[in-house]
PDB file of C-alpha atoms in Angstrom:
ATOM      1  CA  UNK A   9      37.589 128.931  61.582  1.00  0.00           C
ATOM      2  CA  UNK A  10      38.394 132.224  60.035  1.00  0.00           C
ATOM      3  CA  UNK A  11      42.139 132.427  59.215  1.00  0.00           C
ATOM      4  CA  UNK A  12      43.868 136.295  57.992  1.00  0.00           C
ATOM      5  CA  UNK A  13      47.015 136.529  55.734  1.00  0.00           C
ATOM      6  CA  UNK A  14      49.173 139.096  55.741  1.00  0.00           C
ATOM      7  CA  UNK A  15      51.348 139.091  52.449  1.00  0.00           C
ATOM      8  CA  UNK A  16      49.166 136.432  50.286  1.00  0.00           C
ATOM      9  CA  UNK A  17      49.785 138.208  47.554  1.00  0.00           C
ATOM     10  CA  UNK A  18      53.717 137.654  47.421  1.00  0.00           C
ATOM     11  CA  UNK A  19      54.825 134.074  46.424  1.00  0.00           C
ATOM     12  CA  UNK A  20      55.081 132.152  49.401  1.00  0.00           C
ATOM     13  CA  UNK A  21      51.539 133.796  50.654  1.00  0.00           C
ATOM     14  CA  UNK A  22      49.704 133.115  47.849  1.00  0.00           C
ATOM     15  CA  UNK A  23      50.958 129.243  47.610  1.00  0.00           C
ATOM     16  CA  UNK A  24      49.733 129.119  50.965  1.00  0.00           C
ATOM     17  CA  UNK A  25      46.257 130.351  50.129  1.00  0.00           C
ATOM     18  CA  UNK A  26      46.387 127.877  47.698  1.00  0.00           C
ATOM     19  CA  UNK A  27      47.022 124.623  49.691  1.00  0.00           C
ATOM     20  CA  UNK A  28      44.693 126.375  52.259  1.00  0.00           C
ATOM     21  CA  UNK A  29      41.512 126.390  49.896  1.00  0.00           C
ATOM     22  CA  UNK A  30      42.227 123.110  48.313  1.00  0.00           C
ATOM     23  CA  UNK A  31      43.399 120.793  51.602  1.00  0.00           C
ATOM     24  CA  UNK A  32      42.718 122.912  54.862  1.00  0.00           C
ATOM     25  CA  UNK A  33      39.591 124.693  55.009  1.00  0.00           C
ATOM     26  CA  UNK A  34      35.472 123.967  54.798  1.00  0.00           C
ATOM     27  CA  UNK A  35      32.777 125.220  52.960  1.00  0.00           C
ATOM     28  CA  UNK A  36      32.000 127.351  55.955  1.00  0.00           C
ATOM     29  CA  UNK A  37      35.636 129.098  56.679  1.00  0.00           C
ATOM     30  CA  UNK A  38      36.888 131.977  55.335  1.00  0.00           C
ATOM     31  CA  UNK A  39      40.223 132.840  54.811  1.00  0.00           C
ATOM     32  CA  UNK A  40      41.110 137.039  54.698  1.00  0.00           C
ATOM     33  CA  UNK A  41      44.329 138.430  52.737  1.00  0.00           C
ATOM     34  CA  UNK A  42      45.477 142.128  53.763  1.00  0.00           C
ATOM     35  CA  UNK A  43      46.222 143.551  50.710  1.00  0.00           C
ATOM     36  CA  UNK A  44      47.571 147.397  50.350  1.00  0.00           C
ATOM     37  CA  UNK A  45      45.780 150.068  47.789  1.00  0.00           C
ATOM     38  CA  UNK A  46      46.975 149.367  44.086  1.00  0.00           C
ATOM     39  CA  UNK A  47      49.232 145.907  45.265  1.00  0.00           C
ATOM     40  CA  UNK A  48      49.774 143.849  42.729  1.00  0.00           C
ATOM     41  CA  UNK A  49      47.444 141.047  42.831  1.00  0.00           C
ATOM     42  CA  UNK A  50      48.796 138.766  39.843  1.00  0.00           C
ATOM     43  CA  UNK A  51      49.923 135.419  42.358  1.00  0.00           C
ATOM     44  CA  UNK A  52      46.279 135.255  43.681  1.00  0.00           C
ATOM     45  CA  UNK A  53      43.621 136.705  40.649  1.00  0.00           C
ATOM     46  CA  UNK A  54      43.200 132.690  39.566  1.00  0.00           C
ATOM     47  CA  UNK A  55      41.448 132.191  42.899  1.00  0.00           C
ATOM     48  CA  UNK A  56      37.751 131.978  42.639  1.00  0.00           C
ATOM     49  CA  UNK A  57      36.543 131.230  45.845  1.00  0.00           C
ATOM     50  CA  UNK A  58      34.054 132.472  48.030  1.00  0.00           C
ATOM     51  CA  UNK A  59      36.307 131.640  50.699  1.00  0.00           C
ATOM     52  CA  UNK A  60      38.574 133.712  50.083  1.00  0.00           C
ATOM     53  CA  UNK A  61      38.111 137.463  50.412  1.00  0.00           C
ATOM     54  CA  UNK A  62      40.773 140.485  50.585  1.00  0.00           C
ATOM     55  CA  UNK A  63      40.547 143.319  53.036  1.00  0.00           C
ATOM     56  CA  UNK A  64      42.386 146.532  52.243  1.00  0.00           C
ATOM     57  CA  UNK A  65      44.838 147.022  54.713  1.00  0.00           C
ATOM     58  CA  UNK A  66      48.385 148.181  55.389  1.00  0.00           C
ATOM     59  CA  UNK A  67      50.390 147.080  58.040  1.00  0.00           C
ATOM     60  CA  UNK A  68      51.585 150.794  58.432  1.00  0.00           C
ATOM     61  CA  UNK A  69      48.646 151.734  59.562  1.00  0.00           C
ATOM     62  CA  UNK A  70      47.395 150.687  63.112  1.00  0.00           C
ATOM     63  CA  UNK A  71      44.166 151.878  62.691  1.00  0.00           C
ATOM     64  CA  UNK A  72      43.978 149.538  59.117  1.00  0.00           C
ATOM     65  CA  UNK A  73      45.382 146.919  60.773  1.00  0.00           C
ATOM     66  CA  UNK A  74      42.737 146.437  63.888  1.00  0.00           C
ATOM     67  CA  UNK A  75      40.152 147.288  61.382  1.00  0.00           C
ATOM     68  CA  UNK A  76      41.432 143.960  59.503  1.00  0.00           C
ATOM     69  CA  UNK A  77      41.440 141.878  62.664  1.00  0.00           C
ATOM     70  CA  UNK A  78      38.145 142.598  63.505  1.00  0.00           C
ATOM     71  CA  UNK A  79      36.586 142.054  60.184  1.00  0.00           C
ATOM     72  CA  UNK A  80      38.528 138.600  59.614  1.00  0.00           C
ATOM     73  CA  UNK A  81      37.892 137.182  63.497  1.00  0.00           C
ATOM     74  CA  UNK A  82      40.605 134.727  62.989  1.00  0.00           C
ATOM     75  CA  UNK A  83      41.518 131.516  64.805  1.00  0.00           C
ATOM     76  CA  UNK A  84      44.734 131.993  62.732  1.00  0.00           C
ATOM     77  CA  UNK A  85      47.031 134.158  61.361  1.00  0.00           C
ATOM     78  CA  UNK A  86      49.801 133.352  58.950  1.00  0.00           C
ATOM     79  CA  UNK A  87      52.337 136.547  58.608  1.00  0.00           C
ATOM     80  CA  UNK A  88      54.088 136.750  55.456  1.00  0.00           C
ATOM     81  CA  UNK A  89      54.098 140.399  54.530  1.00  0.00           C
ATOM     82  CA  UNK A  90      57.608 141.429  54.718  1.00  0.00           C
ATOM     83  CA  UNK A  91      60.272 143.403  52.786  1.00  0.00           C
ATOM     84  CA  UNK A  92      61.977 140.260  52.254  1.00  0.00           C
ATOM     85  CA  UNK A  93      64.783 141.228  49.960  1.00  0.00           C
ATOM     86  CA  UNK A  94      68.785 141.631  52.030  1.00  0.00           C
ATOM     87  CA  UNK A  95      70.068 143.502  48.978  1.00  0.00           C
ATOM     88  CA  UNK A  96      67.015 146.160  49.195  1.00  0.00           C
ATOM     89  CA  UNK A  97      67.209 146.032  53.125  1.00  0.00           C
ATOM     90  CA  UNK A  98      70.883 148.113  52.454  1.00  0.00           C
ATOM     91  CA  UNK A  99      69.402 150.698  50.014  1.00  0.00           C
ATOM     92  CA  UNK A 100      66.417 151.415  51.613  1.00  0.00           C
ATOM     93  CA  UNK A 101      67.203 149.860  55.498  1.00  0.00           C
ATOM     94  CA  UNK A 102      64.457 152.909  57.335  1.00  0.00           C
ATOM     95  CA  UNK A 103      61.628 151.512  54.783  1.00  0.00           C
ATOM     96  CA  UNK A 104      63.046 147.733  55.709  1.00  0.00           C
ATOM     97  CA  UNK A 105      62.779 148.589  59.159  1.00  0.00           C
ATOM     98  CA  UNK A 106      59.389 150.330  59.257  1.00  0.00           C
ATOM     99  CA  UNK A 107      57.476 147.212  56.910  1.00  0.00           C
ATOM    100  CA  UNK A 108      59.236 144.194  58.693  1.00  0.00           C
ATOM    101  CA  UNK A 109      59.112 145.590  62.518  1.00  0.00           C
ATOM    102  CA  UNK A 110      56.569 148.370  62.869  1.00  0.00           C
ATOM    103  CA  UNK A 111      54.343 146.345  60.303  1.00  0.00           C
ATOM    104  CA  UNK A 112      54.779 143.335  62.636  1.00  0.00           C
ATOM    105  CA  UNK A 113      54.474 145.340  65.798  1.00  0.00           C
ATOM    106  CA  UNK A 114      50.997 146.903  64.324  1.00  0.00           C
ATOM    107  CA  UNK A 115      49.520 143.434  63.701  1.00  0.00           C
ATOM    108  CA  UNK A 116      50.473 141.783  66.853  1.00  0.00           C
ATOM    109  CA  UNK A 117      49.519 144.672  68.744  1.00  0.00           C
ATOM    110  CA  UNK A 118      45.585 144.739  67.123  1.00  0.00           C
ATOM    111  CA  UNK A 119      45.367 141.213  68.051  1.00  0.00           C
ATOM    112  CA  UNK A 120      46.241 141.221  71.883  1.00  0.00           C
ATOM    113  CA  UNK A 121      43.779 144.606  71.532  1.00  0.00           C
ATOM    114  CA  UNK A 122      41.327 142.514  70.255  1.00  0.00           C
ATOM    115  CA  UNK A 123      38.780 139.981  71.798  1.00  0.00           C
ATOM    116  CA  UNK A 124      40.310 137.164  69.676  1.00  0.00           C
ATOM    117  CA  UNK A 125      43.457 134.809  70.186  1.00  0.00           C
ATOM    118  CA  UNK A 126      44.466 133.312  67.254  1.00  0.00           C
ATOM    119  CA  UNK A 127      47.236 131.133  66.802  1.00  0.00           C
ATOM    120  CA  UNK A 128      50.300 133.302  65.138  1.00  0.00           C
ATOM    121  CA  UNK A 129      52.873 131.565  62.311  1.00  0.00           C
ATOM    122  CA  UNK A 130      55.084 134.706  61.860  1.00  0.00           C
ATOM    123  CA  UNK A 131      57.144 133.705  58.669  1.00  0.00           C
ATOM    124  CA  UNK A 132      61.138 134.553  59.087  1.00  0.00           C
ATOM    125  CA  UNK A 133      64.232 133.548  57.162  1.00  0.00           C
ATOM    126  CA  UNK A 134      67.816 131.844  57.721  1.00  0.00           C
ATOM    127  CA  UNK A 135      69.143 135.276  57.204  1.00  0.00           C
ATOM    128  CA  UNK A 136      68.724 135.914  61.121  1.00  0.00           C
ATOM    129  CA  UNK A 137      71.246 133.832  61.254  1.00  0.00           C
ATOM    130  CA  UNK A 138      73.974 135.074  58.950  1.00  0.00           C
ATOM    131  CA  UNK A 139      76.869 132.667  58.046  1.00  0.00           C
ATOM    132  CA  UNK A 140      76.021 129.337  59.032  1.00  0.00           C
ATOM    133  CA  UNK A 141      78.186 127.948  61.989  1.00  0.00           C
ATOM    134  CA  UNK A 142      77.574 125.023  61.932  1.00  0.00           C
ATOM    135  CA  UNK A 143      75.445 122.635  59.029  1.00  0.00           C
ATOM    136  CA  UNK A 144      72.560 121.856  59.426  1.00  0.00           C
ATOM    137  CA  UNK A 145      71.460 125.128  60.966  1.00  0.00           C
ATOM    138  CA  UNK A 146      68.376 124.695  63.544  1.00  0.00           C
ATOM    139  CA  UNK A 147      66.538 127.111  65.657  1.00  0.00           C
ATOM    140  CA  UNK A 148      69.429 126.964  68.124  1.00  0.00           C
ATOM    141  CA  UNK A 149      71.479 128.479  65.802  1.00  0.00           C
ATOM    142  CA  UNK A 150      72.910 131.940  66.961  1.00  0.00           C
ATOM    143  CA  UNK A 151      71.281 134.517  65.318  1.00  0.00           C
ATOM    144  CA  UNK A 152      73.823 136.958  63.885  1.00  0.00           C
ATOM    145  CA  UNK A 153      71.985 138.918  61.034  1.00  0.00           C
ATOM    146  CA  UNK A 154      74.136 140.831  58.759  1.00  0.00           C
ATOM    147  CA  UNK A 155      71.578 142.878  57.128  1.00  0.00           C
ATOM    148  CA  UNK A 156      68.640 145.081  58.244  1.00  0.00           C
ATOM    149  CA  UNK A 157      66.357 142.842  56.345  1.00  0.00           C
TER     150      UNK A 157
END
């Protein structure tokens, strides 16, 4: 089982990798992080694994993208790459827009391209939601986000 992140090197990816290589993967797995020219790699440069490999890759980029797929195979895919902060979303909403749906679009796109069909966690917040409605908030929720983020 091959498994591809997108966004393991931001703090919720990387913890993921983490649990991954220490309670959810064998000797003979592999799990590939996308990781853009000069990212910062500081949440994931402890790992020494030869399970764990990085492909360069941005999600801006079809061609990158499907180029990723096919080098990772994966049974899975866990999508955390993301502009993930509201208050940036309002200063910079077109770059928002572009990373969190045409980065999105890109990846999903390369896998129903491709000959695999992995299962898909696509990582979201409660800020689709907005203002809660009512406590606690569930997936039935109405989604009323109040940011482009």
């Amino acid at each position: 089982m091959n498994i591809l992140i997108t966004g393991g090197t931001g703090f919720v990816g990387s913890h993921m990798i983490d649990y991954i290589l220490k309670y959810a993967i064998r000797p003979d797995q592999k799990i590939y992080c996308t990781k853009r020219w000069m990212e910062d790699t500081k949440n994931v440069d402890h790992i020494d694994d030869d399970r764990f490999e990085f492909i360069d890759c941005d999600l801006l980029d079809g061609l990158s993208i499907k180029r990723a797929v096919e080098i990772s195979k994966p049974d899975k895919v866990f999508h955390f790459a993301a502009q993930s902060f509201p208050e940036v979303s309002f200063k910079i909403p077109v770059i928002t827009l572009q990373t969190n749906v045409v980065g999105t679009t890109n990846l999903l796109e390369s896998i129903k391209e491709s000959d695999y069909d992995p299962v898909i966690v696509s990582i979201s917040t409660s800020e689709v939601y907005g203002s809660s409605q009512f406590i606690p908030m569930d997936e039935k929720h109405p989604l009323n986000a109040q940011s482009p983020y």
